[in-house]
Amino acid sequence: MKLTKSHWRRLRSRTVQVAITLFGLLLLTFFIGRVMPLDPVLAIVGPDADHNTYQQVYHQLGFDKPLWVQFGIYLQGLLHGNLGLALLTGQPVINDILRVFPATVELATLAIVIGTGLGVPLGVWAAARRNSVIDYLVRIISLAGYSTPIFWVGMVGLLLFYAHLGWVGGAGRVDFSLDGIVPRRTGFLLIDALLVGDFTVFSNALNHLILPASLLGFHSLAYISRMTRSFMLAQLSQEFILTARVKGLSEWQVIWQHAFRNILVQLLTVVALAYGSLLEGAVLIETVFSWPGFGSYLTGSLMLGDMNAVMGCVLVVGLIFVLLNLLSDLLYQVFDPRTKV
């Protein structure tokens, strides 16, 4: 199906809205960072530095200029692809993000596969068996996934499956003795291990990945299964479902070929948003499992008051949600005939 002029007009409108949203997000984050009771200059020079050294670094960072001037300088650098230097590492922020982001993508991708692969069938099953034991069980699982603190689940999971049963690996992406053996090519440890044919590192990395990814997947499963059930209930109450049953179609055909097909576009949006949430919301799991990813980097930057790194991370998170929303909106316009004008 081709995109019409109306579709392109909507996309242009969405793009403008996105640009305004990202600008507002950066503006808000910048000024909040400047009024936080954290001193990045002190983090650089140390508490024992003399006043002259402090003032020199303060001037070099441009903190003596008005806030609007500082923000303008930051935007000018941003337009040239410069996110500034990170206080935590002394490296360009963009380099730090590119270094840590693959670990989070690896974690979130497996989590969304688990959450979608289990959440969608459970949601469909619960809707098809409404008010049955199965339906109540799925709703309890969803409630547990929503209400249970993820850091507590992570600690219990480590204690049970790693410390007690020994089924999975512990903290980190790989055992300490295997760390650094595989040369970094893509940043994705599983892929890098396969590229060099090191199946020992691959299996060890997968062993470390499976528990935190499963716990994050359980969290996304709760959201996906609940939304799937809601969408399916709305479809199963439509007249065309009654017509399909009167025609003698099997229950499997009614549910999967008629009702489920009508919610696919809606589910794409739900899964996309869930994936974006996993990419930026894995902070607690990464902290519990000492996972060297995006969330851990953002947390360390916040604790240090490194606003260059924080704003870089905020921009990345904003771009992720913007791109996922644009993608889902495009899919809506392409596959849903109701969006035609």
GROMACS .gro file of C-alpha atoms in nm:
model
  341
    1MET     CA    1   0.000   0.000   0.000
    2LYS     CA    2   0.137   0.342  -0.101
    3LEU     CA    3   0.150   0.644   0.124
    4THR     CA    4  -0.089   0.917   0.014
    5LYS     CA    5  -0.031   1.292   0.032
    6SER     CA    6  -0.243   1.295   0.345
    7HIS     CA    7  -0.012   1.039   0.505
    8TRP     CA    8   0.297   1.246   0.423
    9ARG     CA    9   0.127   1.559   0.555
   10ARG     CA   10   0.058   1.386   0.884
   11LEU     CA   11   0.417   1.263   0.905
   12ARG     CA   12   0.551   1.615   0.847
   13SER     CA   13   0.321   1.744   1.119
   14ARG     CA   14   0.440   1.472   1.355
   15THR     CA   15   0.803   1.551   1.273
   16VAL     CA   16   0.753   1.916   1.368
   17GLN     CA   17   0.585   1.810   1.692
   18VAL     CA   18   0.875   1.576   1.761
   19ALA     CA   19   1.133   1.852   1.708
   20ILE     CA   20   0.946   2.083   1.947
   21THR     CA   21   0.916   1.805   2.204
   22LEU     CA   22   1.287   1.722   2.191
   23PHE     CA   23   1.380   2.090   2.219
   24GLY     CA   24   1.155   2.133   2.521
   25LEU     CA   25   1.297   1.817   2.676
   26LEU     CA   26   1.654   1.941   2.631
   27LEU     CA   27   1.566   2.287   2.762
   28LEU     CA   28   1.397   2.149   3.073
   29THR     CA   29   1.678   1.900   3.144
   30PHE     CA   30   1.946   2.167   3.095
   31PHE     CA   31   1.797   2.417   3.338
   32ILE     CA   32   1.709   2.151   3.596
   33GLY     CA   33   2.070   2.035   3.577
   34ARG     CA   34   2.198   2.383   3.643
   35VAL     CA   35   1.989   2.428   3.959
   36MET     CA   36   2.065   2.084   4.105
   37PRO     CA   37   2.259   2.094   4.435
   38LEU     CA   38   2.547   1.904   4.274
   39ASP     CA   39   2.872   2.070   4.177
   40PRO     CA   40   3.034   1.920   3.866
   41VAL     CA   41   3.337   2.147   3.908
   42LEU     CA   42   3.402   1.999   4.251
   43ALA     CA   43   3.369   1.652   4.103
   44ILE     CA   44   3.649   1.739   3.858
   45VAL     CA   45   3.896   1.924   4.082
   46GLY     CA   46   3.825   1.733   4.403
   47PRO     CA   47   3.738   1.866   4.748
   48ASP     CA   48   4.099   1.961   4.829
   49ALA     CA   49   4.151   2.197   4.533
   50ASP     CA   50   4.229   2.561   4.605
   51HIS     CA   51   4.001   2.848   4.508
   52ASN     CA   52   4.203   2.955   4.204
   53THR     CA   53   4.193   2.605   4.053
   54TYR     CA   54   3.821   2.586   4.117
   55GLN     CA   55   3.759   2.922   3.948
   56GLN     CA   56   3.974   2.828   3.651
   57VAL     CA   57   3.777   2.509   3.583
   58TYR     CA   58   3.452   2.694   3.651
   59HIS     CA   59   3.546   2.944   3.381
   60GLN     CA   60   3.663   2.676   3.136
   61LEU     CA   61   3.329   2.497   3.162
   62GLY     CA   62   3.148   2.822   3.088
   63PHE     CA   63   2.952   2.826   3.414
   64ASP     CA   64   3.026   3.197   3.457
   65LYS     CA   65   2.807   3.280   3.154
   66PRO     CA   66   2.430   3.339   3.168
   67LEU     CA   67   2.219   3.024   3.147
   68TRP     CA   68   2.070   3.109   2.810
   69VAL     CA   69   2.420   3.159   2.668
   70GLN     CA   70   2.531   2.823   2.810
   71PHE     CA   71   2.227   2.657   2.654
   72GLY     CA   72   2.298   2.822   2.318
   73ILE     CA   73   2.657   2.699   2.325
   74TYR     CA   74   2.534   2.349   2.404
   75LEU     CA   75   2.283   2.353   2.117
   76GLN     CA   76   2.549   2.479   1.877
   77GLY     CA   77   2.773   2.189   1.970
   78LEU     CA   78   2.480   1.950   1.947
   79LEU     CA   79   2.410   2.056   1.588
   80HIS     CA   80   2.768   1.955   1.506
   81GLY     CA   81   2.728   1.616   1.674
   82ASN     CA   82   2.914   1.721   1.988
   83LEU     CA   83   2.747   1.622   2.316
   84GLY     CA   84   3.040   1.744   2.524
   85LEU     CA   85   3.285   1.559   2.745
   86ALA     CA   86   3.172   1.326   3.022
   87LEU     CA   87   3.310   1.410   3.365
   88LEU     CA   88   3.291   1.046   3.469
   89THR     CA   89   3.522   0.913   3.197
   90GLY     CA   90   3.681   1.219   3.039
   91GLN     CA   91   3.567   1.089   2.698
   92PRO     CA   92   3.315   1.241   2.454
   93VAL     CA   93   2.964   1.160   2.570
   94ILE     CA   94   2.870   1.017   2.230
   95ASN     CA   95   3.159   0.768   2.257
   96ASP     CA   96   3.048   0.663   2.605
   97ILE     CA   97   2.689   0.611   2.491
   98LEU     CA   98   2.799   0.407   2.190
   99ARG     CA   99   3.012   0.197   2.424
  100VAL     CA  100   2.744   0.116   2.684
  101PHE     CA  101   2.428   0.116   2.473
  102PRO     CA  102   2.478  -0.224   2.304
  103ALA     CA  103   2.470  -0.396   2.644
  104THR     CA  104   2.129  -0.245   2.717
  105VAL     CA  105   1.999  -0.321   2.367
  106GLU     CA  106   2.108  -0.683   2.411
  107LEU     CA  107   1.926  -0.703   2.743
  108ALA     CA  108   1.611  -0.522   2.628
  109THR     CA  109   1.582  -0.712   2.300
  110LEU     CA  110   1.578  -1.053   2.464
  111ALA     CA  111   1.339  -0.916   2.727
  112ILE     CA  112   1.090  -0.789   2.466
  113VAL     CA  113   1.110  -1.119   2.277
  114ILE     CA  114   1.021  -1.301   2.599
  115GLY     CA  115   0.753  -1.050   2.696
  116THR     CA  116   0.590  -1.048   2.353
  117GLY     CA  117   0.626  -1.421   2.290
  118LEU     CA  118   0.447  -1.503   2.615
  119GLY     CA  119   0.235  -1.193   2.673
  120VAL     CA  120   0.045  -1.194   2.344
  121PRO     CA  121  -0.070  -1.561   2.359
  122LEU     CA  122  -0.162  -1.521   2.726
  123GLY     CA  123  -0.365  -1.209   2.651
  124VAL     CA  124  -0.547  -1.377   2.363
  125TRP     CA  125  -0.610  -1.688   2.571
  126ALA     CA  126  -0.746  -1.485   2.862
  127ALA     CA  127  -0.981  -1.289   2.634
  128ALA     CA  128  -1.106  -1.605   2.464
  129ARG     CA  129  -1.176  -1.761   2.807
  130ARG     CA  130  -1.312  -1.451   2.975
  131ASN     CA  131  -1.396  -1.487   3.346
  132SER     CA  132  -1.254  -1.839   3.352
  133VAL     CA  133  -0.976  -1.968   3.576
  134ILE     CA  134  -0.728  -1.902   3.295
  135ASP     CA  135  -0.845  -1.542   3.263
  136TYR     CA  136  -0.812  -1.480   3.636
  137LEU     CA  137  -0.468  -1.642   3.640
  138VAL     CA  138  -0.342  -1.421   3.355
  139ARG     CA  139  -0.480  -1.112   3.528
  140ILE     CA  140  -0.304  -1.209   3.852
  141ILE     CA  141   0.024  -1.256   3.662
  142SER     CA  142  -0.021  -0.913   3.501
  143LEU     CA  143  -0.095  -0.754   3.837
  144ALA     CA  144   0.212  -0.918   3.991
  145GLY     CA  145   0.430  -0.796   3.706
  146TYR     CA  146   0.303  -0.442   3.750
  147SER     CA  147   0.313  -0.419   4.127
  148THR     CA  148   0.625  -0.613   4.225
  149PRO     CA  149   0.934  -0.390   4.254
  150ILE     CA  150   1.178  -0.495   3.984
  151PHE     CA  151   1.485  -0.451   4.206
  152TRP     CA  152   1.335  -0.686   4.467
  153VAL     CA  153   1.256  -0.945   4.200
  154GLY     CA  154   1.612  -0.911   4.073
  155MET     CA  155   1.767  -0.972   4.413
  156VAL     CA  156   1.538  -1.269   4.481
  157GLY     CA  157   1.620  -1.408   4.136
  158LEU     CA  158   1.994  -1.382   4.201
  159LEU     CA  159   1.959  -1.543   4.541
  160LEU     CA  160   1.745  -1.832   4.414
  161PHE     CA  161   1.864  -1.912   4.062
  162TYR     CA  162   2.231  -1.811   4.094
  163ALA     CA  163   2.337  -1.846   4.457
  164HIS     CA  164   2.114  -2.140   4.558
  165LEU     CA  165   2.040  -2.339   4.242
  166GLY     CA  166   2.333  -2.232   4.025
  167TRP     CA  167   2.124  -2.239   3.708
  168VAL     CA  168   2.236  -1.901   3.572
  169GLY     CA  169   2.537  -1.672   3.579
  170GLY     CA  170   2.580  -1.398   3.836
  171ALA     CA  171   2.642  -1.027   3.801
  172GLY     CA  172   2.795  -0.870   3.491
  173ARG     CA  173   2.778  -0.968   3.125
  174VAL     CA  174   3.031  -1.250   3.155
  175ASP     CA  175   3.251  -1.421   3.415
  176PHE     CA  176   3.550  -1.215   3.525
  177SER     CA  177   3.795  -1.475   3.390
  178LEU     CA  178   3.641  -1.442   3.040
  179ASP     CA  179   3.607  -1.064   3.037
  180GLY     CA  180   3.797  -0.899   2.750
  181ILE     CA  181   3.882  -1.224   2.569
  182VAL     CA  182   3.651  -1.152   2.275
  183PRO     CA  183   3.757  -0.844   2.075
  184ARG     CA  184   3.491  -0.573   2.055
  185ARG     CA  185   3.345  -0.534   1.706
  186THR     CA  186   2.976  -0.459   1.737
  187GLY     CA  187   2.952  -0.410   2.113
  188PHE     CA  188   2.698  -0.692   2.134
  189LEU     CA  189   2.884  -0.959   2.326
  190LEU     CA  190   2.680  -1.251   2.191
  191ILE     CA  191   2.736  -1.141   1.832
  192ASP     CA  192   3.104  -1.064   1.888
  193ALA     CA  193   3.157  -1.409   2.041
  194LEU     CA  194   2.990  -1.575   1.742
  195LEU     CA  195   3.194  -1.371   1.496
  196VAL     CA  196   3.519  -1.512   1.637
  197GLY     CA  197   3.371  -1.856   1.701
  198ASP     CA  198   3.423  -1.846   2.076
  199PHE     CA  199   3.130  -2.055   2.198
  200THR     CA  200   3.263  -2.064   2.554
  201VAL     CA  201   3.219  -1.687   2.588
  202PHE     CA  202   2.889  -1.704   2.398
  203SER     CA  203   2.735  -1.963   2.630
  204ASN     CA  204   2.869  -1.786   2.937
  205ALA     CA  205   2.734  -1.449   2.821
  206LEU     CA  206   2.396  -1.605   2.742
  207ASN     CA  207   2.397  -1.766   3.087
  208HIS     CA  208   2.449  -1.422   3.243
  209LEU     CA  209   2.190  -1.258   3.019
  210ILE     CA  210   1.898  -1.496   3.061
  211LEU     CA  211   1.799  -1.406   3.419
  212PRO     CA  212   1.791  -1.024   3.398
  213ALA     CA  213   1.630  -1.045   3.052
  214SER     CA  214   1.365  -1.286   3.184
  215LEU     CA  215   1.284  -1.056   3.476
  216LEU     CA  216   1.252  -0.756   3.245
  217GLY     CA  217   1.052  -0.973   3.008
  218PHE     CA  218   0.814  -1.063   3.291
  219HIS     CA  219   0.766  -0.692   3.358
  220SER     CA  220   0.683  -0.621   2.991
  221LEU     CA  221   0.472  -0.937   2.972
  222ALA     CA  222   0.239  -0.788   3.232
  223TYR     CA  223   0.175  -0.480   3.017
  224ILE     CA  224   0.157  -0.660   2.683
  225SER     CA  225  -0.076  -0.937   2.802
  226ARG     CA  226  -0.309  -0.688   2.966
  227MET     CA  227  -0.331  -0.470   2.654
  228THR     CA  228  -0.372  -0.774   2.429
  229ARG     CA  229  -0.659  -0.900   2.644
  230SER     CA  230  -0.827  -0.559   2.631
  231PHE     CA  231  -0.792  -0.531   2.252
  232MET     CA  232  -0.919  -0.886   2.199
  233LEU     CA  233  -1.221  -0.837   2.423
  234ALA     CA  234  -1.319  -0.534   2.216
  235GLN     CA  235  -1.291  -0.736   1.894
  236LEU     CA  236  -1.468  -1.045   2.025
  237SER     CA  237  -1.774  -0.836   2.109
  238GLN     CA  238  -1.811  -0.717   1.748
  239GLU     CA  239  -2.087  -0.840   1.519
  240PHE     CA  240  -1.850  -0.982   1.257
  241ILE     CA  241  -1.725  -1.233   1.518
  242LEU     CA  242  -2.081  -1.355   1.572
  243THR     CA  243  -2.122  -1.380   1.196
  244ALA     CA  244  -1.802  -1.584   1.164
  245ARG     CA  245  -1.923  -1.826   1.431
  246VAL     CA  246  -2.266  -1.857   1.267
  247LYS     CA  247  -2.090  -1.951   0.942
  248GLY     CA  248  -1.941  -2.248   1.124
  249LEU     CA  249  -1.579  -2.135   1.148
  250SER     CA  250  -1.370  -2.302   1.414
  251GLU     CA  251  -1.287  -2.114   1.732
  252TRP     CA  252  -0.922  -2.104   1.628
  253GLN     CA  253  -1.014  -1.934   1.299
  254VAL     CA  254  -1.245  -1.689   1.472
  255ILE     CA  255  -0.985  -1.587   1.729
  256TRP     CA  256  -0.662  -1.585   1.528
  257GLN     CA  257  -0.770  -1.520   1.170
  258HIS     CA  258  -1.042  -1.266   1.240
  259ALA     CA  259  -1.017  -1.103   1.584
  260PHE     CA  260  -0.640  -1.115   1.634
  261ARG     CA  261  -0.564  -0.989   1.284
  262ASN     CA  262  -0.761  -0.671   1.360
  263ILE     CA  263  -0.548  -0.583   1.664
  264LEU     CA  264  -0.206  -0.635   1.505
  265VAL     CA  265  -0.147  -0.266   1.435
  266GLN     CA  266  -0.247  -0.170   1.789
  267LEU     CA  267  -0.016  -0.438   1.926
  268LEU     CA  268   0.274  -0.300   1.723
  269THR     CA  269   0.239   0.030   1.907
  270VAL     CA  270   0.217  -0.143   2.243
  271VAL     CA  271   0.526  -0.356   2.177
  272ALA     CA  272   0.719  -0.056   2.042
  273LEU     CA  273   0.645   0.150   2.352
  274ALA     CA  274   0.728  -0.144   2.578
  275TYR     CA  275   1.061  -0.187   2.399
  276GLY     CA  276   1.140   0.182   2.439
  277SER     CA  277   1.058   0.161   2.808
  278LEU     CA  278   1.294  -0.134   2.848
  279LEU     CA  279   1.576   0.053   2.676
  280GLU     CA  280   1.553   0.349   2.910
  281GLY     CA  281   1.400   0.188   3.216
  282ALA     CA  282   1.640  -0.097   3.288
  283VAL     CA  283   1.829   0.111   3.545
  284LEU     CA  284   1.731  -0.093   3.850
  285ILE     CA  285   1.797  -0.430   3.687
  286GLU     CA  286   2.133  -0.308   3.556
  287THR     CA  287   2.220  -0.187   3.906
  288VAL     CA  288   2.123  -0.514   4.073
  289PHE     CA  289   2.307  -0.725   3.815
  290SER     CA  290   2.605  -0.488   3.773
  291TRP     CA  291   2.518  -0.471   3.406
  292PRO     CA  292   2.749  -0.221   3.229
  293GLY     CA  293   2.476  -0.065   3.019
  294PHE     CA  294   2.302   0.261   2.943
  295GLY     CA  295   2.106   0.269   3.269
  296SER     CA  296   2.415   0.225   3.485
  297TYR     CA  297   2.594   0.498   3.291
  298LEU     CA  298   2.301   0.738   3.335
  299THR     CA  299   2.280   0.664   3.708
  300GLY     CA  300   2.652   0.726   3.759
  301SER     CA  301   2.631   1.050   3.563
  302LEU     CA  302   2.337   1.170   3.771
  303MET     CA  303   2.516   1.095   4.097
  304LEU     CA  304   2.819   1.290   3.977
  305GLY     CA  305   2.615   1.580   3.844
  306ASP     CA  306   2.757   1.531   3.493
  307MET     CA  307   2.491   1.716   3.295
  308ASN     CA  308   2.663   1.668   2.961
  309ALA     CA  309   2.624   1.293   2.998
  310VAL     CA  310   2.274   1.323   3.147
  311MET     CA  311   2.148   1.544   2.865
  312GLY     CA  312   2.308   1.314   2.609
  313CYS     CA  313   2.125   1.019   2.764
  314VAL     CA  314   1.799   1.214   2.779
  315LEU     CA  315   1.835   1.301   2.412
  316VAL     CA  316   1.895   0.937   2.322
  317VAL     CA  317   1.591   0.824   2.521
  318GLY     CA  318   1.380   1.095   2.359
  319LEU     CA  319   1.496   0.996   2.012
  320ILE     CA  320   1.418   0.631   2.081
  321PHE     CA  321   1.060   0.704   2.179
  322VAL     CA  322   1.019   0.951   1.895
  323LEU     CA  323   1.142   0.704   1.632
  324LEU     CA  324   0.933   0.421   1.775
  325ASN     CA  325   0.625   0.644   1.780
  326LEU     CA  326   0.688   0.760   1.424
  327LEU     CA  327   0.735   0.401   1.313
  328SER     CA  328   0.413   0.284   1.476
  329ASP     CA  329   0.228   0.586   1.337
  330LEU     CA  330   0.359   0.506   0.989
  331LEU     CA  331   0.248   0.144   1.023
  332TYR     CA  332  -0.095   0.261   1.136
  333GLN     CA  333  -0.131   0.477   0.827
  334VAL     CA  334  -0.009   0.206   0.593
  335PHE     CA  335  -0.202  -0.093   0.727
  336ASP     CA  336  -0.511   0.057   0.888
  337PRO     CA  337  -0.764   0.166   0.622
  338ARG     CA  338  -0.947   0.380   0.875
  339THR     CA  339  -0.661   0.634   0.864
  340LYS     CA  340  -0.723   0.705   0.496
  341VAL     CA  341  -0.867   1.041   0.406
   0.00000   0.00000   0.00000
